[in-house]
Amino acid sequence: MVNAFIAIVRRDLLLAARRKSEVFTALFFFMIVVSLFPLGIGPETAMLRRIAPGVLWVAALLAAMLSLNRLFAADHQDGTLEQMSLSPTPLALLVSGKVLAHWLTSGLPLVLLAPVLGLQFDLSPRALGVLMVSLLLGTPVLSLVGAIGAALTLGVRGGGVLLSLLVLPLYIPALIFGAGAVEADVAGLGAGGHLSLLGALLALGVFFAPWAATAALRIALE
């Protein structure tokens, strides 16, 4: 089972490497959205520090959503998903591998890029560190919840719009606690509570999301 998990992660990473434009589209979107706010608001550092957590987190959330459609769609079209469901390896484990590969190609680059973009908002090194930790905990939650939405809308006409409507309300807790962690640190209140809640969301997502996505995929394949 471990070999199958590693194989599915490696396969999806190779496919992503061949479709670099999809990966770079999300990154460029993240960079452009975050960079436009300092240009539009002006150089007032107090205002920039106040809006920075929300801007960075909302931009990361929207950038992560751009790649959700390709999570299962290509495998569904070429029949790979049906073969995965018939394999002796539990489908939930294979879904977990696909979610991990999706986070490595769409979430992890955002985590690494966010502190660099955060410099435009005059955030302190400590606040940038909290931002990075919050995204490191929160972006996997976005991928896990997004996998459920992608599975539920698989093969549905207009699935992209429906997917956004499904997952956006479920993203709100991660957005609140992620941005709140940075805001609390900037205010000198400590970010431990918000990061602990993000970690709890991640633990729940790791446990429940693959099973929920698997159930939705089986319905879509019937």
mmCIF file of C-alpha atoms in Angstrom, residues 23-152:
data_model
loop_
_atom_site.group_PDB
_atom_site.id
_atom_site.type_symbol
_atom_site.label_atom_id
_atom_site.label_comp_id
_atom_site.label_asym_id
_atom_site.label_seq_id
_atom_site.Cartn_x
_atom_site.Cartn_y
_atom_site.Cartn_z
ATOM 1 C CA VAL A 23 1.049 25.440 -11.808
ATOM 2 C CA PHE A 24 2.481 28.829 -12.786
ATOM 3 C CA THR A 25 -0.982 30.265 -13.447
ATOM 4 C CA ALA A 26 -1.912 29.902 -9.773
ATOM 5 C CA LEU A 27 1.430 31.345 -8.654
ATOM 6 C CA PHE A 28 1.195 34.346 -10.975
ATOM 7 C CA PHE A 29 -2.379 34.945 -9.853
ATOM 8 C CA PHE A 30 -1.229 34.920 -6.226
ATOM 9 C CA MET A 31 1.652 37.292 -6.946
ATOM 10 C CA ILE A 32 -0.433 39.737 -8.972
ATOM 11 C CA VAL A 33 -3.358 39.920 -6.538
ATOM 12 C CA VAL A 34 -1.092 40.448 -3.511
ATOM 13 C CA SER A 35 1.101 43.003 -5.297
ATOM 14 C CA LEU A 36 -1.812 45.125 -6.510
ATOM 15 C CA PHE A 37 -3.012 46.010 -3.017
ATOM 16 C CA PRO A 38 0.094 48.020 -1.934
ATOM 17 C CA LEU A 39 -0.003 49.829 -5.273
ATOM 18 C CA GLY A 40 -3.668 50.699 -4.923
ATOM 19 C CA ILE A 41 -3.689 51.632 -1.223
ATOM 20 C CA GLY A 42 -0.443 53.560 -1.110
ATOM 21 C CA PRO A 43 2.650 53.539 1.096
ATOM 22 C CA GLU A 44 0.924 53.964 4.481
ATOM 23 C CA THR A 45 2.663 51.214 6.449
ATOM 24 C CA ALA A 46 0.119 51.036 9.288
ATOM 25 C CA MET A 47 -2.718 50.347 6.852
ATOM 26 C CA LEU A 48 -0.645 47.815 4.911
ATOM 27 C CA ARG A 49 0.234 45.889 8.076
ATOM 28 C CA ARG A 50 -3.439 45.867 9.088
ATOM 29 C CA ILE A 51 -4.726 44.413 5.813
ATOM 30 C CA ALA A 52 -1.766 42.128 5.061
ATOM 31 C CA PRO A 53 -3.033 38.926 6.763
ATOM 32 C CA GLY A 54 -6.424 39.034 5.072
ATOM 33 C CA VAL A 55 -5.031 39.948 1.657
ATOM 34 C CA LEU A 56 -2.390 37.232 1.666
ATOM 35 C CA TRP A 57 -4.752 34.556 2.920
ATOM 36 C CA VAL A 58 -7.609 35.422 0.552
ATOM 37 C CA ALA A 59 -5.199 35.485 -2.400
ATOM 38 C CA ALA A 60 -3.739 32.109 -1.376
ATOM 39 C CA LEU A 61 -7.235 30.646 -0.990
ATOM 40 C CA LEU A 62 -8.331 31.804 -4.442
ATOM 41 C CA ALA A 63 -5.065 30.663 -6.025
ATOM 42 C CA ALA A 64 -5.486 27.203 -4.503
ATOM 43 C CA MET A 65 -9.003 26.993 -5.939
ATOM 44 C CA LEU A 66 -7.748 27.535 -9.496
ATOM 45 C CA SER A 67 -6.220 24.060 -9.644
ATOM 46 C CA LEU A 68 -9.018 22.066 -8.008
ATOM 47 C CA ASN A 69 -10.720 21.234 -11.301
ATOM 48 C CA ARG A 70 -7.736 19.201 -12.488
ATOM 49 C CA LEU A 71 -7.569 17.079 -9.345
ATOM 50 C CA PHE A 72 -9.726 14.229 -10.691
ATOM 51 C CA ALA A 73 -11.000 15.440 -14.076
ATOM 52 C CA ALA A 74 -8.166 14.127 -16.267
ATOM 53 C CA ASP A 75 -8.159 10.716 -14.578
ATOM 54 C CA HIS A 76 -11.926 10.525 -14.997
ATOM 55 C CA GLN A 77 -11.740 11.302 -18.706
ATOM 56 C CA ASP A 78 -9.061 8.737 -19.593
ATOM 57 C CA GLY A 79 -10.440 5.942 -17.389
ATOM 58 C CA THR A 80 -7.608 5.971 -14.860
ATOM 59 C CA LEU A 81 -10.021 6.712 -12.040
ATOM 60 C CA GLU A 82 -12.039 3.573 -12.799
ATOM 61 C CA GLN A 83 -8.888 1.459 -12.751
ATOM 62 C CA MET A 84 -7.932 2.994 -9.419
ATOM 63 C CA SER A 85 -11.334 2.098 -7.974
ATOM 64 C CA LEU A 86 -10.881 -1.527 -9.127
ATOM 65 C CA SER A 87 -7.334 -1.904 -7.782
ATOM 66 C CA PRO A 88 -6.694 -3.899 -4.577
ATOM 67 C CA THR A 89 -5.293 -0.756 -2.935
ATOM 68 C CA PRO A 90 -7.981 1.167 -1.005
ATOM 69 C CA LEU A 91 -9.239 4.070 -3.085
ATOM 70 C CA ALA A 92 -9.066 6.367 -0.049
ATOM 71 C CA LEU A 93 -5.299 5.831 0.103
ATOM 72 C CA LEU A 94 -4.910 6.680 -3.578
ATOM 73 C CA VAL A 95 -7.068 9.766 -3.121
ATOM 74 C CA SER A 96 -4.804 10.809 -0.241
ATOM 75 C CA GLY A 97 -1.814 10.493 -2.574
ATOM 76 C CA LYS A 98 -3.495 12.672 -5.181
ATOM 77 C CA VAL A 99 -4.345 15.293 -2.543
ATOM 78 C CA LEU A 100 -0.737 15.305 -1.320
ATOM 79 C CA ALA A 101 0.545 15.753 -4.861
ATOM 80 C CA HIS A 102 -1.957 18.564 -5.410
ATOM 81 C CA TRP A 103 -0.728 20.346 -2.269
ATOM 82 C CA LEU A 104 2.918 19.907 -3.260
ATOM 83 C CA THR A 105 2.262 21.571 -6.624
ATOM 84 C CA SER A 106 -0.267 24.231 -5.613
ATOM 85 C CA GLY A 107 -0.094 24.789 -1.841
ATOM 86 C CA LEU A 108 3.581 24.461 -0.978
ATOM 87 C CA PRO A 109 4.736 27.047 -3.581
ATOM 88 C CA LEU A 110 2.285 29.538 -2.046
ATOM 89 C CA VAL A 111 3.737 28.858 1.409
ATOM 90 C CA LEU A 112 7.266 29.528 0.157
ATOM 91 C CA LEU A 113 6.294 32.618 -1.820
ATOM 92 C CA ALA A 114 4.091 34.299 0.806
ATOM 93 C CA PRO A 115 6.910 35.636 3.081
ATOM 94 C CA VAL A 116 8.569 37.305 0.088
ATOM 95 C CA LEU A 117 5.314 38.991 -0.917
ATOM 96 C CA GLY A 118 4.620 39.839 2.715
ATOM 97 C CA LEU A 119 7.613 42.189 2.692
ATOM 98 C CA GLN A 120 5.543 44.591 0.577
ATOM 99 C CA PHE A 121 3.229 45.059 3.581
ATOM 100 C CA ASP A 122 6.030 45.930 6.024
ATOM 101 C CA LEU A 123 5.446 42.820 8.126
ATOM 102 C CA SER A 124 8.059 41.993 10.746
ATOM 103 C CA PRO A 125 10.199 38.847 10.404
ATOM 104 C CA ARG A 126 8.225 37.260 13.257
ATOM 105 C CA ALA A 127 4.896 38.016 11.542
ATOM 106 C CA LEU A 128 6.241 36.593 8.283
ATOM 107 C CA GLY A 129 7.205 33.424 10.141
ATOM 108 C CA VAL A 130 3.706 33.134 11.627
ATOM 109 C CA LEU A 131 2.245 33.718 8.162
ATOM 110 C CA MET A 132 4.344 30.909 6.746
ATOM 111 C CA VAL A 133 3.363 28.518 9.562
ATOM 112 C CA SER A 134 -0.321 29.384 9.207
ATOM 113 C CA LEU A 135 -0.201 28.715 5.466
ATOM 114 C CA LEU A 136 1.759 25.525 6.068
ATOM 115 C CA LEU A 137 -1.084 24.303 8.275
ATOM 116 C CA GLY A 138 -3.918 25.857 6.314
ATOM 117 C CA THR A 139 -3.154 25.124 2.661
ATOM 118 C CA PRO A 140 -3.364 21.329 3.160
ATOM 119 C CA VAL A 141 -6.837 21.919 4.617
ATOM 120 C CA LEU A 142 -7.738 23.777 1.414
ATOM 121 C CA SER A 143 -6.544 20.837 -0.695
ATOM 122 C CA LEU A 144 -8.370 18.266 1.442
ATOM 123 C CA VAL A 145 -11.673 20.153 1.461
ATOM 124 C CA GLY A 146 -11.231 20.972 -2.222
ATOM 125 C CA ALA A 147 -10.833 17.266 -2.987
ATOM 126 C CA ILE A 148 -14.306 16.624 -1.570
ATOM 127 C CA GLY A 149 -15.771 19.407 -3.714
ATOM 128 C CA ALA A 150 -13.905 18.223 -6.820
ATOM 129 C CA ALA A 151 -15.209 14.685 -6.298
ATOM 130 C CA LEU A 152 -18.788 15.864 -5.771
#
